[in-house]
Tab-separated table of C-alpha atoms in Angstrom:
chain	number	residue	atom	x	y	z
A	10	UNK	CA	25.639	-102.355	-43.536
A	11	UNK	CA	28.693	-100.103	-43.305
A	12	UNK	CA	30.393	-100.676	-39.949
A	13	UNK	CA	33.254	-98.693	-38.458
A	14	UNK	CA	35.127	-99.031	-35.202
A	15	UNK	CA	36.430	-95.960	-33.417
A	16	UNK	CA	39.279	-96.963	-31.096
A	17	UNK	CA	39.389	-94.011	-28.694
A	18	UNK	CA	37.371	-90.922	-27.841
A	19	UNK	CA	40.046	-88.813	-29.579
A	20	UNK	CA	39.140	-90.386	-32.929
A	21	UNK	CA	35.473	-89.380	-32.674
A	22	UNK	CA	35.287	-86.814	-35.436
A	23	UNK	CA	31.956	-85.307	-36.412
A	24	UNK	CA	31.765	-86.837	-39.885
A	25	UNK	CA	32.263	-90.325	-38.457
A	26	UNK	CA	29.078	-89.906	-36.406
A	27	UNK	CA	26.543	-87.768	-38.253
A	28	UNK	CA	23.615	-89.742	-39.644
A	29	UNK	CA	24.737	-93.027	-38.115
A	30	UNK	CA	23.795	-95.325	-35.289
A	31	UNK	CA	26.508	-95.002	-32.653
A	32	UNK	CA	27.068	-97.659	-30.015
A	33	UNK	CA	29.246	-96.467	-27.147
A	34	UNK	CA	31.345	-99.184	-25.525
A	35	UNK	CA	33.232	-98.971	-22.238
A	36	UNK	CA	33.156	-102.576	-21.132
A	37	UNK	CA	35.338	-102.094	-18.030
A	38	UNK	CA	33.206	-100.575	-16.724
A	39	UNK	CA	31.078	-97.495	-17.499
A	40	UNK	CA	28.663	-98.866	-20.079
A	41	UNK	CA	28.372	-102.214	-18.258
A	42	UNK	CA	27.530	-100.252	-15.110
A	43	UNK	CA	24.939	-98.097	-16.859
A	44	UNK	CA	23.148	-101.132	-18.290
A	45	UNK	CA	23.209	-102.807	-14.867
A	46	UNK	CA	21.855	-99.716	-13.091
A	47	UNK	CA	18.972	-99.335	-15.520
A	48	UNK	CA	18.142	-103.032	-15.545
A	49	UNK	CA	18.016	-102.995	-11.749
A	50	UNK	CA	15.563	-100.149	-11.682
A	51	UNK	CA	17.435	-96.856	-11.839
A	52	UNK	CA	15.138	-94.219	-13.339
A	53	UNK	CA	17.775	-92.625	-15.533
A	54	UNK	CA	21.517	-92.363	-15.834
A	55	UNK	CA	22.960	-88.927	-16.465
A	56	UNK	CA	26.544	-89.167	-17.721
A	57	UNK	CA	28.682	-86.188	-16.761
A	58	UNK	CA	32.222	-85.762	-18.031
A	59	UNK	CA	33.396	-83.723	-15.017
A	60	UNK	CA	33.162	-84.321	-11.284
A	61	UNK	CA	32.118	-80.723	-10.560
A	62	UNK	CA	29.467	-80.965	-13.272
A	63	UNK	CA	28.178	-84.139	-11.605
A	64	UNK	CA	28.038	-82.515	-8.145
A	65	UNK	CA	26.291	-79.431	-9.528
A	66	UNK	CA	23.666	-81.556	-11.236
A	67	UNK	CA	23.059	-83.355	-7.950
A	68	UNK	CA	22.384	-80.029	-6.229
A	69	UNK	CA	19.535	-79.392	-8.714
A	70	UNK	CA	17.759	-82.592	-7.702
A	71	UNK	CA	15.799	-83.410	-4.555
A	72	UNK	CA	17.855	-85.151	-1.933
A	73	UNK	CA	17.277	-88.903	-1.808
A	74	UNK	CA	16.200	-89.070	-5.480
A	75	UNK	CA	19.665	-89.387	-6.959
A	76	UNK	CA	23.017	-91.094	-6.495
A	77	UNK	CA	26.357	-89.448	-7.222
A	78	UNK	CA	28.481	-92.090	-8.856
A	79	UNK	CA	31.792	-92.439	-10.578
A	80	UNK	CA	35.518	-92.931	-10.483
A	81	UNK	CA	38.795	-91.485	-11.536
A	82	UNK	CA	41.400	-94.059	-12.567
A	83	UNK	CA	39.253	-96.816	-11.120
A	84	UNK	CA	38.849	-95.313	-7.630
A	85	UNK	CA	35.489	-94.008	-6.349
A	86	UNK	CA	35.348	-90.221	-6.244
A	87	UNK	CA	35.525	-88.923	-2.671
A	88	UNK	CA	32.100	-88.155	-1.271
A	89	UNK	CA	30.277	-89.979	-4.063
A	90	UNK	CA	27.670	-92.625	-3.242
A	91	UNK	CA	28.945	-95.308	-5.580
A	92	UNK	CA	32.019	-96.013	-7.658
A	93	UNK	CA	32.060	-97.640	-11.067
A	94	UNK	CA	31.720	-101.325	-10.197
A	95	UNK	CA	28.483	-102.744	-11.613
A	96	UNK	CA	28.344	-105.021	-8.561
A	97	UNK	CA	27.547	-101.972	-6.413
A	98	UNK	CA	24.450	-101.190	-8.466
A	99	UNK	CA	22.055	-103.585	-6.750
A	100	UNK	CA	18.255	-103.179	-7.087
A	101	UNK	CA	17.799	-102.072	-3.473
A	102	UNK	CA	20.408	-99.342	-4.009
A	103	UNK	CA	19.465	-97.925	-7.396
A	104	UNK	CA	15.739	-98.578	-7.742
A	105	UNK	CA	13.873	-95.405	-8.698
A	106	UNK	CA	16.993	-93.243	-8.436
A	107	UNK	CA	18.629	-90.936	-10.961
A	108	UNK	CA	22.232	-92.063	-11.306
A	109	UNK	CA	24.627	-89.192	-12.023
A	110	UNK	CA	27.738	-90.877	-13.345
A	111	UNK	CA	31.197	-89.510	-14.101
A	112	UNK	CA	33.991	-91.845	-15.205
A	113	UNK	CA	37.485	-91.443	-16.638
A	114	UNK	CA	36.730	-92.546	-20.192
A	115	UNK	CA	33.193	-93.753	-20.788
A	116	UNK	CA	31.143	-90.691	-19.936
A	117	UNK	CA	33.252	-88.502	-22.265
A	118	UNK	CA	32.665	-90.943	-25.108
A	119	UNK	CA	28.919	-91.012	-24.503
A	120	UNK	CA	28.662	-87.233	-24.572
A	121	UNK	CA	30.841	-86.997	-27.681
A	122	UNK	CA	28.636	-89.524	-29.496
A	123	UNK	CA	25.547	-87.309	-29.363
A	124	UNK	CA	26.122	-86.076	-32.916
A	125	UNK	CA	25.013	-89.461	-34.194
A	126	UNK	CA	21.475	-90.128	-35.443
A	127	UNK	CA	20.915	-92.438	-32.454
A	128	UNK	CA	23.229	-93.272	-29.543
A	129	UNK	CA	22.994	-96.682	-27.895
A	130	UNK	CA	24.848	-97.757	-24.779
A	131	UNK	CA	26.571	-101.047	-25.516
A	132	UNK	CA	28.298	-103.741	-23.517
A	133	UNK	CA	28.638	-107.486	-23.582
A	134	UNK	CA	25.720	-107.575	-21.128
A	135	UNK	CA	23.277	-106.214	-23.717
A	136	UNK	CA	25.096	-107.124	-26.934
A	137	UNK	CA	22.351	-108.880	-28.909
A	138	UNK	CA	19.440	-106.548	-28.218
A	139	UNK	CA	21.641	-103.573	-29.051
A	140	UNK	CA	22.590	-105.108	-32.394
A	141	UNK	CA	18.941	-105.951	-33.110
A	142	UNK	CA	18.139	-102.270	-32.685
A	143	UNK	CA	21.066	-101.303	-34.926
A	144	UNK	CA	19.645	-103.597	-37.607
A	145	UNK	CA	16.156	-102.136	-37.160
A	146	UNK	CA	17.416	-98.557	-37.381
A	147	UNK	CA	18.927	-99.406	-40.776
A	148	UNK	CA	21.675	-96.794	-40.623
A	149	UNK	CA	25.420	-97.219	-40.945
A	150	UNK	CA	26.899	-98.306	-37.654
A	151	UNK	CA	29.793	-96.838	-35.721
A	152	UNK	CA	31.073	-98.757	-32.713
A	153	UNK	CA	32.692	-96.195	-30.419
A	154	UNK	CA	35.238	-97.791	-28.121
A	155	UNK	CA	36.028	-95.490	-25.212
A	156	UNK	CA	39.582	-96.749	-24.833
A	157	UNK	CA	41.715	-96.251	-21.762
A	158	UNK	CA	42.961	-92.717	-21.214
A	159	UNK	CA	43.168	-91.997	-24.903
A	160	UNK	CA	44.624	-95.380	-25.813
A	161	UNK	CA	43.305	-98.480	-27.515
A	162	UNK	CA	41.506	-100.822	-25.130
A	163	UNK	CA	41.435	-104.588	-25.616
A	164	UNK	CA	38.156	-105.174	-23.799
A	165	UNK	CA	36.273	-102.533	-25.781
A	166	UNK	CA	37.692	-103.894	-29.026
A	167	UNK	CA	36.643	-107.472	-28.323
A	168	UNK	CA	33.178	-106.201	-27.332
A	169	UNK	CA	32.964	-104.533	-30.742
A	170	UNK	CA	33.984	-107.919	-32.144
A	171	UNK	CA	31.127	-109.600	-30.264
A	172	UNK	CA	28.717	-107.111	-31.853
A	173	UNK	CA	30.079	-107.728	-35.345
A	174	UNK	CA	29.856	-111.461	-34.720
A	175	UNK	CA	26.154	-111.087	-33.940
A	176	UNK	CA	25.522	-109.168	-37.161
A	177	UNK	CA	27.436	-111.716	-39.242
A	178	UNK	CA	25.575	-114.602	-37.634
A	179	UNK	CA	22.314	-112.882	-38.558
A	180	UNK	CA	23.448	-112.829	-42.172
A	181	UNK	CA	23.976	-109.065	-42.343
A	182	UNK	CA	26.375	-108.119	-45.144
A	183	UNK	CA	29.036	-105.960	-43.531
A	184	UNK	CA	31.296	-103.482	-45.264
A	185	UNK	CA	34.150	-102.735	-42.938
A	186	UNK	CA	37.891	-102.254	-42.840
A	187	UNK	CA	40.591	-104.332	-41.151
A	188	UNK	CA	39.634	-103.070	-37.694
A	189	UNK	CA	36.225	-104.645	-38.133
A	190	UNK	CA	37.703	-107.905	-39.392
A	191	UNK	CA	40.293	-108.034	-36.614
A	192	UNK	CA	37.794	-107.361	-33.819
A	193	UNK	CA	35.529	-110.072	-35.218
A	194	UNK	CA	38.342	-112.611	-35.644
A	195	UNK	CA	39.615	-111.895	-32.132
A	196	UNK	CA	36.175	-112.415	-30.634
A	197	UNK	CA	35.564	-115.601	-32.615
A	198	UNK	CA	38.557	-117.322	-31.007
A	199	UNK	CA	38.075	-115.917	-27.487
A	200	UNK	CA	34.281	-116.063	-27.116
A	201	UNK	CA	34.635	-118.817	-24.516
A	202	UNK	CA	37.553	-117.132	-22.729
A	203	UNK	CA	36.443	-113.536	-22.383
A	204	UNK	CA	37.396	-113.261	-18.712
A	205	UNK	CA	40.877	-114.585	-19.406
A	206	UNK	CA	41.211	-112.253	-22.399
A	207	UNK	CA	39.994	-109.139	-20.598
A	208	UNK	CA	42.208	-109.898	-17.612
A	209	UNK	CA	45.195	-109.336	-19.959
A	210	UNK	CA	44.200	-105.752	-20.701
A	211	UNK	CA	45.516	-102.702	-18.902
A	212	UNK	CA	42.154	-102.078	-17.236
A	213	UNK	CA	41.574	-105.758	-16.594
A	214	UNK	CA	44.939	-106.451	-14.997
A	215	UNK	CA	44.480	-103.389	-12.774
A	216	UNK	CA	41.131	-104.742	-11.593
A	217	UNK	CA	42.708	-108.150	-10.947
A	218	UNK	CA	45.502	-106.490	-8.962
A	219	UNK	CA	43.093	-104.593	-6.707
A	220	UNK	CA	41.021	-107.734	-6.054
A	221	UNK	CA	38.142	-106.852	-8.373
A	222	UNK	CA	38.326	-109.690	-10.856
A	223	UNK	CA	34.646	-110.274	-10.052
A	224	UNK	CA	33.928	-107.098	-12.030
A	225	UNK	CA	35.507	-108.624	-15.120
A	226	UNK	CA	33.545	-111.827	-14.646
A	227	UNK	CA	30.351	-109.807	-14.307
A	228	UNK	CA	30.971	-107.594	-17.339
A	229	UNK	CA	31.860	-110.627	-19.493
A	230	UNK	CA	28.360	-112.126	-19.204
A	231	UNK	CA	27.062	-112.038	-22.747
A	232	UNK	CA	23.414	-110.943	-23.032
A	233	UNK	CA	22.862	-111.136	-19.285
A	234	UNK	CA	20.684	-107.994	-19.340
A	235	UNK	CA	18.571	-107.803	-22.527
A	236	UNK	CA	18.035	-104.071	-22.141
A	237	UNK	CA	18.212	-101.447	-24.855
A	238	UNK	CA	19.669	-98.182	-23.539
A	239	UNK	CA	19.481	-94.872	-25.400
A	240	UNK	CA	21.304	-91.616	-24.812
A	241	UNK	CA	19.404	-88.468	-25.794
A	242	UNK	CA	22.207	-85.967	-25.260
A	243	UNK	CA	21.585	-85.647	-21.530
A	244	UNK	CA	20.165	-88.867	-20.153
A	245	UNK	CA	20.479	-92.581	-20.702
A	246	UNK	CA	17.071	-94.217	-20.557
A	247	UNK	CA	15.506	-97.483	-21.636
B	25	UNK	CA	61.702	-104.469	-22.715
B	26	UNK	CA	59.331	-101.646	-23.585
B	27	UNK	CA	57.414	-102.561	-26.746
B	28	UNK	CA	55.105	-100.344	-28.757
B	29	UNK	CA	53.095	-100.964	-31.883
B	30	UNK	CA	52.552	-98.199	-34.399
B	31	UNK	CA	49.480	-98.966	-36.494
B	32	UNK	CA	50.029	-96.763	-39.545
B	33	UNK	CA	52.735	-94.577	-41.069
B	34	UNK	CA	50.737	-91.510	-39.979
B	35	UNK	CA	51.338	-92.401	-36.328
B	36	UNK	CA	55.138	-92.445	-36.693
B	37	UNK	CA	56.038	-89.433	-34.629
B	38	UNK	CA	59.680	-88.630	-33.942
B	39	UNK	CA	59.578	-89.258	-30.198
B	40	UNK	CA	58.185	-92.753	-30.753
B	41	UNK	CA	61.296	-93.671	-32.753
B	42	UNK	CA	64.359	-91.862	-31.407
B	43	UNK	CA	66.727	-94.110	-29.481
B	44	UNK	CA	64.769	-97.271	-30.210
B	45	UNK	CA	65.007	-100.353	-32.357
B	46	UNK	CA	62.376	-100.002	-35.072
B	47	UNK	CA	61.078	-102.981	-36.999
B	48	UNK	CA	59.173	-102.011	-40.134
B	49	UNK	CA	56.403	-104.407	-41.116
B	50	UNK	CA	54.525	-104.527	-44.402
B	51	UNK	CA	53.642	-108.195	-44.608
B	52	UNK	CA	51.569	-107.936	-47.813
B	53	UNK	CA	53.978	-107.368	-49.361
B	54	UNK	CA	56.836	-104.838	-49.309
B	55	UNK	CA	58.904	-106.114	-46.405
B	56	UNK	CA	58.279	-109.766	-47.336
B	57	UNK	CA	59.485	-108.911	-50.845
B	58	UNK	CA	62.601	-107.114	-49.580
B	59	UNK	CA	63.594	-110.071	-47.396
B	60	UNK	CA	63.003	-112.449	-50.318
B	61	UNK	CA	65.032	-110.334	-52.757
B	62	UNK	CA	68.006	-110.118	-50.401
B	63	UNK	CA	67.867	-113.785	-49.462
B	64	UNK	CA	67.868	-114.703	-53.148
B	65	UNK	CA	70.970	-112.666	-53.831
B	66	UNK	CA	69.988	-109.074	-54.529
B	67	UNK	CA	72.932	-106.834	-53.634
B	68	UNK	CA	70.860	-104.133	-51.986
B	69	UNK	CA	67.304	-102.859	-51.861
B	70	UNK	CA	66.796	-99.123	-52.132
B	71	UNK	CA	63.305	-98.135	-50.966
B	72	UNK	CA	61.962	-95.046	-52.695
B	73	UNK	CA	58.691	-93.434	-51.673
B	74	UNK	CA	57.979	-91.970	-55.127
B	75	UNK	CA	57.931	-93.500	-58.596
B	76	UNK	CA	59.811	-90.553	-60.134
B	77	UNK	CA	62.411	-90.789	-57.374
B	78	UNK	CA	62.802	-94.506	-58.177
B	79	UNK	CA	63.228	-93.858	-61.914
B	80	UNK	CA	65.750	-91.073	-61.287
B	81	UNK	CA	67.797	-93.310	-59.025
B	82	UNK	CA	67.842	-95.940	-61.769
B	83	UNK	CA	69.285	-93.416	-64.206
B	84	UNK	CA	72.271	-92.940	-61.885
B	85	UNK	CA	73.131	-96.644	-62.030
B	86	UNK	CA	74.715	-98.664	-64.823
B	87	UNK	CA	72.176	-100.413	-67.004
B	88	UNK	CA	71.807	-104.084	-66.190
B	89	UNK	CA	72.919	-103.639	-62.545
B	90	UNK	CA	69.539	-102.699	-61.151
B	91	UNK	CA	65.875	-103.551	-61.277
B	92	UNK	CA	63.084	-100.987	-61.085
B	93	UNK	CA	60.413	-102.527	-58.915
B	94	UNK	CA	57.175	-101.601	-57.264
B	95	UNK	CA	53.454	-101.138	-57.343
B	96	UNK	CA	50.684	-98.707	-56.772
B	97	UNK	CA	47.551	-100.204	-55.244
B	98	UNK	CA	48.887	-103.680	-55.900
B	99	UNK	CA	49.543	-103.233	-59.641
B	100	UNK	CA	53.079	-103.158	-61.089
B	101	UNK	CA	54.158	-99.668	-62.111
B	102	UNK	CA	54.192	-99.281	-65.911
B	103	UNK	CA	57.656	-99.761	-67.352
B	104	UNK	CA	59.048	-101.262	-64.144
B	105	UNK	CA	60.876	-104.608	-64.205
B	106	UNK	CA	59.040	-106.219	-61.334
B	107	UNK	CA	55.946	-105.604	-59.233
B	108	UNK	CA	55.619	-106.285	-55.531
B	109	UNK	CA	54.994	-110.035	-55.470
B	110	UNK	CA	57.816	-111.844	-53.646
B	111	UNK	CA	57.284	-114.747	-56.049
B	112	UNK	CA	58.736	-112.625	-58.856
B	113	UNK	CA	62.000	-112.177	-56.970
B	114	UNK	CA	63.654	-115.428	-57.973
B	115	UNK	CA	67.439	-115.948	-57.638
B	116	UNK	CA	68.048	-115.884	-61.397
B	117	UNK	CA	66.214	-112.550	-61.615
B	118	UNK	CA	67.608	-110.633	-58.659
B	119	UNK	CA	71.056	-112.102	-58.019
B	120	UNK	CA	73.701	-109.371	-57.842
B	121	UNK	CA	71.190	-106.622	-58.675
B	122	UNK	CA	70.313	-103.441	-56.868
B	123	UNK	CA	66.558	-103.491	-56.349
B	124	UNK	CA	64.974	-100.037	-56.427
B	125	UNK	CA	61.578	-100.489	-54.832
B	126	UNK	CA	58.607	-98.172	-54.555
B	127	UNK	CA	55.345	-99.371	-52.995
B	128	UNK	CA	52.121	-97.754	-51.805
B	129	UNK	CA	52.695	-98.120	-48.070
B	130	UNK	CA	55.844	-100.003	-47.082
B	131	UNK	CA	58.566	-97.855	-48.586
B	132	UNK	CA	57.169	-94.718	-46.934
B	133	UNK	CA	57.202	-96.452	-43.562
B	134	UNK	CA	60.786	-97.623	-44.001
B	135	UNK	CA	61.988	-94.130	-44.854
B	136	UNK	CA	60.055	-92.602	-41.982
B	137	UNK	CA	61.615	-95.093	-39.531
B	138	UNK	CA	65.142	-93.825	-40.097
B	139	UNK	CA	64.999	-91.653	-36.976
B	140	UNK	CA	65.269	-94.811	-34.883
B	141	UNK	CA	68.562	-96.035	-33.405
B	142	UNK	CA	68.420	-99.035	-35.715
B	143	UNK	CA	65.885	-99.956	-38.406
B	144	UNK	CA	65.196	-103.603	-39.171
B	145	UNK	CA	63.012	-104.893	-41.990
B	146	UNK	CA	60.554	-107.368	-40.521
B	147	UNK	CA	58.133	-109.930	-41.852
B	148	UNK	CA	56.866	-113.346	-40.892
B	149	UNK	CA	59.583	-114.769	-43.178
B	150	UNK	CA	62.382	-113.490	-40.918
B	151	UNK	CA	60.497	-113.101	-37.643
B	152	UNK	CA	62.765	-114.957	-35.212
B	153	UNK	CA	66.152	-113.685	-36.345
B	154	UNK	CA	64.795	-110.138	-36.331
B	155	UNK	CA	63.597	-110.519	-32.748
B	156	UNK	CA	66.940	-112.061	-31.727
B	157	UNK	CA	68.638	-108.924	-33.018
B	158	UNK	CA	66.130	-106.726	-31.174
B	159	UNK	CA	67.008	-108.591	-27.972
B	160	UNK	CA	70.735	-108.210	-28.653
B	161	UNK	CA	70.429	-104.492	-29.345
B	162	UNK	CA	68.863	-104.077	-25.894
B	163	UNK	CA	66.844	-100.972	-26.768
B	164	UNK	CA	63.155	-100.341	-26.464
B	165	UNK	CA	61.326	-101.786	-29.437
B	166	UNK	CA	58.832	-100.147	-31.755
B	167	UNK	CA	57.008	-102.342	-34.244
B	168	UNK	CA	56.019	-100.087	-37.145
B	169	UNK	CA	53.079	-101.493	-39.055
B	170	UNK	CA	52.795	-99.848	-42.454
B	171	UNK	CA	49.041	-100.208	-42.636
B	172	UNK	CA	46.993	-99.949	-45.794
B	173	UNK	CA	46.681	-96.455	-47.233
B	174	UNK	CA	46.780	-94.849	-43.833
B	175	UNK	CA	44.548	-97.422	-42.176
B	176	UNK	CA	45.096	-100.245	-39.722
B	177	UNK	CA	46.172	-103.474	-41.412
B	178	UNK	CA	45.294	-106.903	-40.033
B	179	UNK	CA	48.267	-108.723	-41.558
B	180	UNK	CA	50.812	-106.245	-40.204
B	181	UNK	CA	49.193	-106.369	-36.774
B	182	UNK	CA	49.296	-110.162	-36.556
B	183	UNK	CA	52.915	-110.090	-37.715
B	184	UNK	CA	53.667	-107.750	-34.814
B	185	UNK	CA	51.877	-110.328	-32.661
B	186	UNK	CA	54.148	-113.085	-33.983
B	187	UNK	CA	57.143	-110.974	-32.976
B	188	UNK	CA	55.791	-110.363	-29.479
B	189	UNK	CA	55.044	-114.077	-29.169
B	190	UNK	CA	58.698	-114.853	-29.907
B	191	UNK	CA	59.885	-112.434	-27.226
B	192	UNK	CA	57.461	-113.828	-24.651
B	193	UNK	CA	58.469	-117.391	-25.447
B	194	UNK	CA	62.097	-116.383	-24.870
B	195	UNK	CA	61.134	-115.179	-21.407
B	196	UNK	CA	61.576	-111.469	-22.189
B	197	UNK	CA	59.586	-109.294	-19.780
B	198	UNK	CA	57.502	-106.993	-21.938
B	199	UNK	CA	56.000	-103.679	-20.932
B	200	UNK	CA	53.358	-102.813	-23.460
B	201	UNK	CA	49.866	-101.448	-23.779
B	202	UNK	CA	46.673	-103.105	-24.995
B	203	UNK	CA	47.802	-103.005	-28.626
B	204	UNK	CA	50.716	-105.229	-27.708
B	205	UNK	CA	48.504	-107.615	-25.755
B	206	UNK	CA	45.876	-107.747	-28.492
B	207	UNK	CA	48.375	-108.422	-31.292
B	208	UNK	CA	49.929	-111.195	-29.209
B	209	UNK	CA	46.573	-112.751	-28.266
B	210	UNK	CA	45.407	-112.621	-31.878
B	211	UNK	CA	48.558	-114.335	-33.099
B	212	UNK	CA	48.405	-116.992	-30.394
B	213	UNK	CA	45.021	-118.238	-31.619
B	214	UNK	CA	45.732	-117.903	-35.360
B	215	UNK	CA	49.351	-119.093	-35.569
B	216	UNK	CA	48.223	-122.212	-37.437
B	217	UNK	CA	45.767	-120.324	-39.656
B	218	UNK	CA	47.736	-117.322	-40.835
B	219	UNK	CA	46.772	-117.716	-44.493
B	220	UNK	CA	43.092	-117.904	-43.596
B	221	UNK	CA	43.459	-114.911	-41.276
B	222	UNK	CA	45.369	-112.737	-43.736
B	223	UNK	CA	42.931	-113.618	-46.522
B	224	UNK	CA	40.275	-111.759	-44.475
B	225	UNK	CA	42.169	-108.469	-44.595
B	226	UNK	CA	41.602	-105.720	-47.134
B	227	UNK	CA	44.971	-106.392	-48.783
B	228	UNK	CA	44.577	-110.134	-48.489
B	229	UNK	CA	41.094	-110.327	-49.972
B	230	UNK	CA	42.227	-108.107	-52.863
B	231	UNK	CA	45.087	-110.531	-53.575
B	232	UNK	CA	42.682	-113.465	-53.419
B	233	UNK	CA	40.338	-111.681	-55.825
B	234	UNK	CA	43.072	-111.064	-58.413
B	235	UNK	CA	44.245	-114.679	-58.217
B	236	UNK	CA	47.333	-114.041	-56.102
B	237	UNK	CA	46.520	-116.054	-53.002
B	238	UNK	CA	49.914	-117.721	-53.523
B	239	UNK	CA	51.476	-114.450	-52.366
B	240	UNK	CA	49.657	-114.723	-49.037
B	241	UNK	CA	50.730	-118.339	-48.662
B	242	UNK	CA	54.315	-117.333	-49.382
B	243	UNK	CA	54.365	-114.369	-46.994
B	244	UNK	CA	52.826	-116.460	-44.190
B	245	UNK	CA	55.808	-118.832	-44.013
B	246	UNK	CA	57.206	-118.217	-40.554
B	247	UNK	CA	61.014	-118.036	-40.429
B	248	UNK	CA	61.382	-119.266	-44.012
B	249	UNK	CA	64.294	-116.870	-44.653
B	250	UNK	CA	66.483	-116.437	-41.547
B	251	UNK	CA	67.941	-113.174	-42.796
B	252	UNK	CA	68.519	-110.021	-40.809
B	253	UNK	CA	67.877	-106.909	-42.930
B	254	UNK	CA	68.970	-103.396	-41.918
B	255	UNK	CA	68.014	-100.037	-43.338
B	256	UNK	CA	70.675	-97.331	-43.087
B	257	UNK	CA	68.569	-94.416	-44.320
B	258	UNK	CA	69.127	-95.167	-48.000
B	259	UNK	CA	69.638	-98.876	-48.496
B	260	UNK	CA	68.412	-102.143	-47.066
B	261	UNK	CA	71.317	-104.569	-46.711
B	262	UNK	CA	72.036	-107.772	-44.825
């Protein structure tokens, strides 16, 4: 299997996506939050790149059937129901609701990925089941790290490494460049220290500083939610 | 100290270099070879991006005073005296000679770096003394990984990590993004396994496949040659 890692949304050129299985990764926290929301009973998640776009979509839906969710630079958008901490997405809050989600990095990456043959929403929380589906689909794989405001993100990269580790452990022959090798090697030596590792990142240290280290601990739980999440160009569903 | 890592020569934009200390890294093998040649008595190293440029420069020098050296895709250029293996650069071969060197990636990166305030030639072989000079110079630091044919290179990245590790261990406060953290974290867990690590890279596995694993072992020797090497825009000297 040919595997590539895209480091930021800016690198997501058409020819890197077409015909492939794309897995979008925004570990802290958009894709972890999406997987959590769906596992806990949200009907759908609709990623929206812009805040206005998110509000307008809400106006099209019946009141009480949806939640407006998202952040800018880690802070909940004013007037929104929820921010971007997966810990907010409890069953009693999200069950049966459409989650309209707009985040700084992750939602842009998800929308950009739609040129791929199939788009999966990936995180540490649903690592193994997502890789099983990638194997089943039989296409080349592109792991799309969202990055942090256009820059390389440590936590997304090590999540890509966790995915590659799964494929290697299943005996899949991987053709990949030094990004793939580095992500894998990094994960191999930090698999037992993911919280410590992710706390060193720009996003992670910001969360620690604002008292939200619990988010990192939550998002680091490997295979906690064995849920396969697809994006069809408009909605994430399972 | 502000520290940045440039991952490939294509990323070397002017504003990332001007006013800074640049350390050029091409661990397998151009910068390791340059440090070796100078430590073993070469008078100067003149990096040339092109083969024709290298040959023409040779014609300007007195026969017997210079060596034409370099590779394309790892193979010695036809008619050149030496390739790009540091093991070829023995004292009896290089002593007193001007080394004209053209390689696939490293020499381009060195030439491109000349916009910086000061350009140092870095490798694992001269890691500590190079970082001591960076501290003394007191400027922001940019670690310029040459990469492999325009792509991210594992061995250059971990070498950057070894440099950051030195600075951190000296108590230098570093401002850097997730690239800096990742390179450092990678190095910290592979410091005792650098040969194994670098053998996983595209360059490294190619060297292993052509029977030149000894080159990797040589280039992995941390602080083996405590030699500070400067580039002045035309020549590397010490």
